[in-house]
Amino acid sequence: ELKVEQNPLFLSMQEGKNYTIYCNYSTTSDRLYWYRQDPGKSLESLFVLLSNGAVKQEGRLMASLDTKARLSTLHITAAVHDLSATYFCAVGLDDMRFGAGTRLTVKP
Amino acid sequence: GAVVSQHPSWVICKSGTSVKIECRSLDFQATTMFWYRQFPKQSLMLMATSNEGSKATYEQGVEKDKFLINHASLTLSTLTVTSAHPEDSSFYICSARDSEAGELFFGEGSRLTVL
């Protein structure tokens, strides 16, 4: 069964700092997703990574995928308060499995 | 972009009653939709895969007689929580896969509170 592990589960950052969230998965998959969830809301799609070595960037967020290591990273550059949310990685196609989520808090 | 609409967005009901949640793809056809459940401060757990015109496929541990799924058209799937109990209180989220483009879109979620 596909397992998806995220770490850290909780992350408190100062504004302006950089940090990385890690997502490991247990079996081969052809796609990996990153989502953002604000309290009480559904998921907002951030990135879809489809191939080994894929790197995508949007604003202060950059996601990468290493299918050989079964690892994806979400890198946050110069964090701002607006990035405070829970971030999920998810793997799979029809049987998509989610990581536990990383609750990010960015403090002034 | 493509939109998946869920209704109702929140519902409060008494224990023992049944509640129906709708998931609609507004501008694309979806032969496959998915239902997830999310408890507070936890991740999303896949409950079932809803296939248009056929029976849903339930994940292990999900009671198919309690969580009835109907996917009667290419744009609508419904989840009915039968004889709801307080432990069924949760955030239910659906997603729909665009049959042509293959992209996956999530609904806004439905928060169920069972008293």
PDB file of C-alpha atoms in Angstrom:
ATOM      1  CA  GLU A   1       0.000   0.000   0.000  1.00  0.00           C
ATOM      2  CA  LEU A   2       1.246   3.438  -0.896  1.00  0.00           C
ATOM      3  CA  LYS A   3       2.393   5.429   2.126  1.00  0.00           C
ATOM      4  CA  VAL A   4       3.201   9.116   2.094  1.00  0.00           C
ATOM      5  CA  GLU A   5       5.260  10.712   4.844  1.00  0.00           C
ATOM      6  CA  GLN A   6       5.687  14.399   5.351  1.00  0.00           C
ATOM      7  CA  ASN A   7       7.987  16.227   7.672  1.00  0.00           C
ATOM      8  CA  PRO A   8       8.020  18.318   9.619  1.00  0.00           C
ATOM      9  CA  LEU A   9       4.414  18.183  10.796  1.00  0.00           C
ATOM     10  CA  PHE A  10       4.666  21.576  12.431  1.00  0.00           C
ATOM     11  CA  LEU A  11       6.846  24.439  11.327  1.00  0.00           C
ATOM     12  CA  SER A  12       7.133  27.837  12.906  1.00  0.00           C
ATOM     13  CA  MET A  13       9.182  30.284  10.898  1.00  0.00           C
ATOM     14  CA  GLN A  14      10.257  33.846  11.148  1.00  0.00           C
ATOM     15  CA  GLU A  15       9.392  36.096   8.251  1.00  0.00           C
ATOM     16  CA  GLY A  16      12.207  36.324   5.777  1.00  0.00           C
ATOM     17  CA  LYS A  17      13.638  32.897   6.541  1.00  0.00           C
ATOM     18  CA  ASN A  18      13.911  29.904   4.229  1.00  0.00           C
ATOM     19  CA  TYR A  19      12.803  26.371   4.938  1.00  0.00           C
ATOM     20  CA  THR A  20      12.022  23.069   3.235  1.00  0.00           C
ATOM     21  CA  ILE A  21       9.187  20.605   3.687  1.00  0.00           C
ATOM     22  CA  TYR A  22       9.903  17.006   2.734  1.00  0.00           C
ATOM     23  CA  CYS A  23       7.598  14.381   1.274  1.00  0.00           C
ATOM     24  CA  ASN A  24       8.643  10.735   0.992  1.00  0.00           C
ATOM     25  CA  TYR A  25       6.512   8.042  -0.575  1.00  0.00           C
ATOM     26  CA  SER A  26       6.796   4.302  -0.542  1.00  0.00           C
ATOM     27  CA  THR A  27       6.040   3.063  -4.049  1.00  0.00           C
ATOM     28  CA  THR A  28       6.644   4.215  -7.579  1.00  0.00           C
ATOM     29  CA  SER A  29       4.261   6.900  -8.740  1.00  0.00           C
ATOM     30  CA  ASP A  30       4.024   8.988 -11.862  1.00  0.00           C
ATOM     31  CA  ARG A  31       2.768  12.133 -10.239  1.00  0.00           C
ATOM     32  CA  LEU A  32       3.024  14.130  -7.069  1.00  0.00           C
ATOM     33  CA  TYR A  33       0.914  17.054  -5.949  1.00  0.00           C
ATOM     34  CA  TRP A  34       1.346  19.861  -3.461  1.00  0.00           C
ATOM     35  CA  TYR A  35      -1.702  21.524  -1.961  1.00  0.00           C
ATOM     36  CA  ARG A  36      -2.331  24.350   0.427  1.00  0.00           C
ATOM     37  CA  GLN A  37      -5.215  24.338   2.891  1.00  0.00           C
ATOM     38  CA  ASP A  38      -6.357  27.321   4.922  1.00  0.00           C
ATOM     39  CA  PRO A  39      -8.412  26.734   8.084  1.00  0.00           C
ATOM     40  CA  GLY A  40     -11.966  25.717   7.271  1.00  0.00           C
ATOM     41  CA  LYS A  41     -11.283  25.631   3.555  1.00  0.00           C
ATOM     42  CA  SER A  42     -10.757  22.987   0.927  1.00  0.00           C
ATOM     43  CA  LEU A  43      -7.535  22.386  -0.984  1.00  0.00           C
ATOM     44  CA  GLU A  44      -5.802  24.830  -3.259  1.00  0.00           C
ATOM     45  CA  SER A  45      -3.605  23.224  -5.885  1.00  0.00           C
ATOM     46  CA  LEU A  46      -0.036  24.507  -5.835  1.00  0.00           C
ATOM     47  CA  PHE A  47       2.004  22.165  -8.013  1.00  0.00           C
ATOM     48  CA  VAL A  48       1.734  18.977 -10.029  1.00  0.00           C
ATOM     49  CA  LEU A  49       5.062  17.245 -10.638  1.00  0.00           C
ATOM     50  CA  LEU A  50       5.040  14.626 -13.347  1.00  0.00           C
ATOM     51  CA  SER A  51       8.599  13.532 -13.991  1.00  0.00           C
ATOM     52  CA  ASN A  52      11.910  12.896 -12.336  1.00  0.00           C
ATOM     53  CA  GLY A  53      13.828  16.105 -11.851  1.00  0.00           C
ATOM     54  CA  ALA A  54      10.764  18.279 -12.304  1.00  0.00           C
ATOM     55  CA  VAL A  55      11.037  21.658 -10.633  1.00  0.00           C
ATOM     56  CA  LYS A  56       8.264  24.203 -10.470  1.00  0.00           C
ATOM     57  CA  GLN A  57       8.216  27.625  -8.871  1.00  0.00           C
ATOM     58  CA  GLU A  58       5.454  30.017  -8.014  1.00  0.00           C
ATOM     59  CA  GLY A  59       6.320  33.092  -6.028  1.00  0.00           C
ATOM     60  CA  ARG A  60       8.129  32.128  -2.843  1.00  0.00           C
ATOM     61  CA  LEU A  61       7.393  28.423  -3.254  1.00  0.00           C
ATOM     62  CA  MET A  62       9.427  25.948  -5.252  1.00  0.00           C
ATOM     63  CA  ALA A  63       8.698  22.238  -5.559  1.00  0.00           C
ATOM     64  CA  SER A  64      10.928  19.502  -6.880  1.00  0.00           C
ATOM     65  CA  LEU A  65      10.624  15.783  -7.482  1.00  0.00           C
ATOM     66  CA  ASP A  66      13.184  12.983  -7.354  1.00  0.00           C
ATOM     67  CA  THR A  67      11.380   9.812  -8.392  1.00  0.00           C
ATOM     68  CA  LYS A  68      14.421   7.629  -7.804  1.00  0.00           C
ATOM     69  CA  ALA A  69      14.626   8.694  -4.185  1.00  0.00           C
ATOM     70  CA  ARG A  70      10.810   8.880  -3.984  1.00  0.00           C
ATOM     71  CA  LEU A  71      11.195  12.330  -2.509  1.00  0.00           C
ATOM     72  CA  SER A  72       9.667  15.686  -3.161  1.00  0.00           C
ATOM     73  CA  THR A  73      10.519  18.954  -1.501  1.00  0.00           C
ATOM     74  CA  LEU A  74       8.625  22.195  -1.104  1.00  0.00           C
ATOM     75  CA  HIS A  75      11.044  25.025  -0.496  1.00  0.00           C
ATOM     76  CA  ILE A  76       9.901  28.292   1.000  1.00  0.00           C
ATOM     77  CA  THR A  77      12.004  31.354   0.293  1.00  0.00           C
ATOM     78  CA  ALA A  78      11.849  34.493   2.433  1.00  0.00           C
ATOM     79  CA  ALA A  79       8.653  33.470   4.158  1.00  0.00           C
ATOM     80  CA  VAL A  80       5.841  35.965   4.664  1.00  0.00           C
ATOM     81  CA  HIS A  81       2.848  35.784   6.993  1.00  0.00           C
ATOM     82  CA  ASP A  82       0.465  35.069   4.108  1.00  0.00           C
ATOM     83  CA  LEU A  83       2.117  31.688   3.628  1.00  0.00           C
ATOM     84  CA  SER A  84       0.780  30.487   6.980  1.00  0.00           C
ATOM     85  CA  ALA A  85      -1.377  27.447   6.160  1.00  0.00           C
ATOM     86  CA  THR A  86      -1.250  23.658   6.117  1.00  0.00           C
ATOM     87  CA  TYR A  87       0.605  22.144   3.191  1.00  0.00           C
ATOM     88  CA  PHE A  88      -0.077  18.641   1.923  1.00  0.00           C
ATOM     89  CA  CYS A  89       1.729  16.497  -0.553  1.00  0.00           C
ATOM     90  CA  ALA A  90      -0.236  13.778  -2.307  1.00  0.00           C
ATOM     91  CA  VAL A  91       0.833  10.913  -4.510  1.00  0.00           C
ATOM     92  CA  GLY A  92      -0.964   8.729  -6.983  1.00  0.00           C
ATOM     93  CA  LEU A  93      -3.525   8.980  -9.698  1.00  0.00           C
ATOM     94  CA  ASP A  94      -6.944   7.623  -8.882  1.00  0.00           C
ATOM     95  CA  ASP A  95      -6.019   6.296  -5.461  1.00  0.00           C
ATOM     96  CA  MET A  96      -4.396   9.508  -4.336  1.00  0.00           C
ATOM     97  CA  ARG A  97      -2.869   9.336  -0.874  1.00  0.00           C
ATOM     98  CA  PHE A  98      -2.075  12.358   1.206  1.00  0.00           C
ATOM     99  CA  GLY A  99       0.716  13.062   3.587  1.00  0.00           C
ATOM    100  CA  ALA A 100      -0.157  14.086   7.132  1.00  0.00           C
ATOM    101  CA  GLY A 101       0.313  17.743   6.318  1.00  0.00           C
ATOM    102  CA  THR A 102       2.731  20.405   7.527  1.00  0.00           C
ATOM    103  CA  ARG A 103       1.177  23.154   9.586  1.00  0.00           C
ATOM    104  CA  LEU A 104       3.212  26.247   8.786  1.00  0.00           C
ATOM    105  CA  THR A 105       3.103  29.377  10.888  1.00  0.00           C
ATOM    106  CA  VAL A 106       5.080  32.404   9.776  1.00  0.00           C
ATOM    107  CA  LYS A 107       5.706  34.910  12.536  1.00  0.00           C
ATOM    108  CA  PRO A 108       6.628  38.552  12.063  1.00  0.00           C
TER     109      PRO A 108
ATOM    110  CA  GLY B   1     -10.384  27.252 -14.179  1.00  0.00           C
ATOM    111  CA  ALA B   2     -12.575  24.249 -13.790  1.00  0.00           C
ATOM    112  CA  VAL B   3     -14.889  24.276 -10.811  1.00  0.00           C
ATOM    113  CA  VAL B   4     -16.234  21.534  -8.631  1.00  0.00           C
ATOM    114  CA  SER B   5     -19.150  22.580  -6.489  1.00  0.00           C
ATOM    115  CA  GLN B   6     -20.241  20.888  -3.290  1.00  0.00           C
ATOM    116  CA  HIS B   7     -23.568  21.384  -1.609  1.00  0.00           C
ATOM    117  CA  PRO B   8     -24.314  21.991   1.150  1.00  0.00           C
ATOM    118  CA  SER B   9     -21.149  23.672   2.376  1.00  0.00           C
ATOM    119  CA  TRP B  10     -22.182  22.963   5.933  1.00  0.00           C
ATOM    120  CA  VAL B  11     -24.954  20.974   7.550  1.00  0.00           C
ATOM    121  CA  ILE B  12     -26.043  20.265  11.098  1.00  0.00           C
ATOM    122  CA  CYS B  13     -28.295  17.296  11.734  1.00  0.00           C
ATOM    123  CA  LYS B  14     -29.619  15.183  14.550  1.00  0.00           C
ATOM    124  CA  SER B  15     -28.218  11.781  15.321  1.00  0.00           C
ATOM    125  CA  GLY B  16     -29.989   9.047  13.373  1.00  0.00           C
ATOM    126  CA  THR B  17     -30.912  11.137  10.368  1.00  0.00           C
ATOM    127  CA  SER B  18     -29.457  10.841   6.875  1.00  0.00           C
ATOM    128  CA  VAL B  19     -27.619  13.581   5.078  1.00  0.00           C
ATOM    129  CA  LYS B  20     -26.910  13.894   1.352  1.00  0.00           C
ATOM    130  CA  ILE B  21     -23.953  15.829  -0.008  1.00  0.00           C
ATOM    131  CA  GLU B  22     -23.721  16.681  -3.699  1.00  0.00           C
ATOM    132  CA  CYS B  23     -20.582  17.081  -5.778  1.00  0.00           C
ATOM    133  CA  ARG B  24     -20.950  18.669  -9.210  1.00  0.00           C
ATOM    134  CA  SER B  25     -18.443  19.348 -11.922  1.00  0.00           C
ATOM    135  CA  LEU B  26     -19.643  22.616 -13.401  1.00  0.00           C
ATOM    136  CA  ASP B  27     -17.826  22.903 -16.705  1.00  0.00           C
ATOM    137  CA  PHE B  28     -16.451  19.468 -17.462  1.00  0.00           C
ATOM    138  CA  GLN B  29     -17.515  15.857 -17.460  1.00  0.00           C
ATOM    139  CA  ALA B  30     -16.170  13.551 -14.810  1.00  0.00           C
ATOM    140  CA  THR B  31     -16.523   9.807 -15.145  1.00  0.00           C
ATOM    141  CA  THR B  32     -14.612   9.450 -11.907  1.00  0.00           C
ATOM    142  CA  MET B  33     -15.081  11.364  -8.676  1.00  0.00           C
ATOM    143  CA  PHE B  34     -13.545  10.788  -5.286  1.00  0.00           C
ATOM    144  CA  TRP B  35     -14.806  11.304  -1.767  1.00  0.00           C
ATOM    145  CA  TYR B  36     -12.506  12.178   1.115  1.00  0.00           C
ATOM    146  CA  ARG B  37     -13.067  12.681   4.812  1.00  0.00           C
ATOM    147  CA  GLN B  38     -10.971  14.988   6.938  1.00  0.00           C
ATOM    148  CA  PHE B  39     -11.179  15.094  10.719  1.00  0.00           C
ATOM    149  CA  PRO B  40      -9.979  18.228  12.533  1.00  0.00           C
ATOM    150  CA  LYS B  41      -6.246  18.800  12.237  1.00  0.00           C
ATOM    151  CA  GLN B  42      -5.794  15.585  10.294  1.00  0.00           C
ATOM    152  CA  SER B  43      -5.102  14.718   6.689  1.00  0.00           C
ATOM    153  CA  LEU B  44      -7.539  13.734   3.984  1.00  0.00           C
ATOM    154  CA  MET B  45      -8.506  10.085   3.886  1.00  0.00           C
ATOM    155  CA  LEU B  46      -9.872   8.607   0.689  1.00  0.00           C
ATOM    156  CA  MET B  47     -13.248   7.018   1.367  1.00  0.00           C
ATOM    157  CA  ALA B  48     -14.336   5.842  -2.035  1.00  0.00           C
ATOM    158  CA  THR B  49     -14.022   6.210  -5.761  1.00  0.00           C
ATOM    159  CA  SER B  50     -17.258   7.048  -7.514  1.00  0.00           C
ATOM    160  CA  ASN B  51     -17.639   5.790 -11.077  1.00  0.00           C
ATOM    161  CA  GLU B  52     -20.376   7.065 -13.358  1.00  0.00           C
ATOM    162  CA  GLY B  53     -22.893   4.371 -14.088  1.00  0.00           C
ATOM    163  CA  SER B  54     -21.378   1.747 -11.831  1.00  0.00           C
ATOM    164  CA  LYS B  55     -20.891   0.935  -8.194  1.00  0.00           C
ATOM    165  CA  ALA B  56     -18.477   2.909  -6.107  1.00  0.00           C
ATOM    166  CA  THR B  57     -15.240   1.381  -4.924  1.00  0.00           C
ATOM    167  CA  TYR B  58     -14.797   1.776  -1.195  1.00  0.00           C
ATOM    168  CA  GLU B  59     -11.544   1.915   0.711  1.00  0.00           C
ATOM    169  CA  GLN B  60     -10.864  -0.640   3.375  1.00  0.00           C
ATOM    170  CA  GLY B  61     -12.676   0.164   6.587  1.00  0.00           C
ATOM    171  CA  VAL B  62     -15.321   2.388   5.006  1.00  0.00           C
ATOM    172  CA  GLU B  63     -18.835   1.018   5.430  1.00  0.00           C
ATOM    173  CA  LYS B  64     -20.549   1.054   2.057  1.00  0.00           C
ATOM    174  CA  ASP B  65     -23.992   0.686   3.632  1.00  0.00           C
ATOM    175  CA  LYS B  66     -23.417   3.732   5.770  1.00  0.00           C
ATOM    176  CA  PHE B  67     -21.838   5.948   3.146  1.00  0.00           C
ATOM    177  CA  LEU B  68     -23.968   5.554   0.038  1.00  0.00           C
ATOM    178  CA  ILE B  69     -22.460   6.898  -3.151  1.00  0.00           C
ATOM    179  CA  ASN B  70     -24.370   7.475  -6.347  1.00  0.00           C
ATOM    180  CA  HIS B  71     -22.802   8.757  -9.565  1.00  0.00           C
ATOM    181  CA  ALA B  72     -25.813   8.952 -11.814  1.00  0.00           C
ATOM    182  CA  SER B  73     -24.483  11.408 -14.382  1.00  0.00           C
ATOM    183  CA  LEU B  74     -21.190  12.650 -15.742  1.00  0.00           C
ATOM    184  CA  THR B  75     -21.405  15.797 -13.646  1.00  0.00           C
ATOM    185  CA  LEU B  76     -22.898  14.675 -10.349  1.00  0.00           C
ATOM    186  CA  SER B  77     -21.928  12.361  -7.533  1.00  0.00           C
ATOM    187  CA  THR B  78     -23.741  12.212  -4.217  1.00  0.00           C
ATOM    188  CA  LEU B  79     -22.636  10.945  -0.827  1.00  0.00           C
ATOM    189  CA  THR B  80     -25.367  10.031   1.627  1.00  0.00           C
ATOM    190  CA  VAL B  81     -24.392   9.521   5.238  1.00  0.00           C
ATOM    191  CA  THR B  82     -27.098   7.218   6.578  1.00  0.00           C
ATOM    192  CA  SER B  83     -28.137   7.128  10.221  1.00  0.00           C
ATOM    193  CA  ALA B  84     -25.526   9.719  11.060  1.00  0.00           C
ATOM    194  CA  HIS B  85     -23.886   9.710  14.473  1.00  0.00           C
ATOM    195  CA  PRO B  86     -21.660  12.291  16.176  1.00  0.00           C
ATOM    196  CA  GLU B  87     -18.540  10.362  15.171  1.00  0.00           C
ATOM    197  CA  ASP B  88     -19.477  10.982  11.522  1.00  0.00           C
ATOM    198  CA  SER B  89     -18.990  14.700  12.065  1.00  0.00           C
ATOM    199  CA  SER B  90     -16.228  15.673   9.681  1.00  0.00           C
ATOM    200  CA  PHE B  91     -15.231  17.728   6.672  1.00  0.00           C
ATOM    201  CA  TYR B  92     -16.147  15.839   3.511  1.00  0.00           C
ATOM    202  CA  ILE B  93     -14.338  16.819   0.316  1.00  0.00           C
ATOM    203  CA  CYS B  94     -14.951  15.546  -3.169  1.00  0.00           C
ATOM    204  CA  SER B  95     -12.729  15.717  -6.199  1.00  0.00           C
ATOM    205  CA  ALA B  96     -13.519  15.174  -9.847  1.00  0.00           C
ATOM    206  CA  ARG B  97     -11.299  14.158 -12.712  1.00  0.00           C
ATOM    207  CA  ASP B  98     -11.852  15.867 -16.045  1.00  0.00           C
ATOM    208  CA  SER B  99     -12.537  12.969 -18.406  1.00  0.00           C
ATOM    209  CA  GLU B 100     -10.854  14.702 -21.340  1.00  0.00           C
ATOM    210  CA  ALA B 101      -7.990  16.664 -19.831  1.00  0.00           C
ATOM    211  CA  GLY B 102      -7.284  14.257 -16.977  1.00  0.00           C
ATOM    212  CA  GLU B 103      -6.852  17.038 -14.443  1.00  0.00           C
ATOM    213  CA  LEU B 104      -8.186  16.641 -10.920  1.00  0.00           C
ATOM    214  CA  PHE B 105     -10.174  19.364  -9.187  1.00  0.00           C
ATOM    215  CA  PHE B 106     -11.344  19.565  -5.591  1.00  0.00           C
ATOM    216  CA  GLY B 107     -14.670  20.786  -4.294  1.00  0.00           C
ATOM    217  CA  GLU B 108     -15.000  23.378  -1.564  1.00  0.00           C
ATOM    218  CA  GLY B 109     -15.852  20.793   1.066  1.00  0.00           C
ATOM    219  CA  SER B 110     -18.925  20.114   3.190  1.00  0.00           C
ATOM    220  CA  ARG B 111     -18.763  20.316   6.948  1.00  0.00           C
ATOM    221  CA  LEU B 112     -21.100  17.872   8.669  1.00  0.00           C
ATOM    222  CA  THR B 113     -21.943  18.242  12.345  1.00  0.00           C
ATOM    223  CA  VAL B 114     -24.090  15.543  13.908  1.00  0.00           C
ATOM    224  CA  LEU B 115     -25.640  16.447  17.243  1.00  0.00           C
TER     225      LEU B 115
END
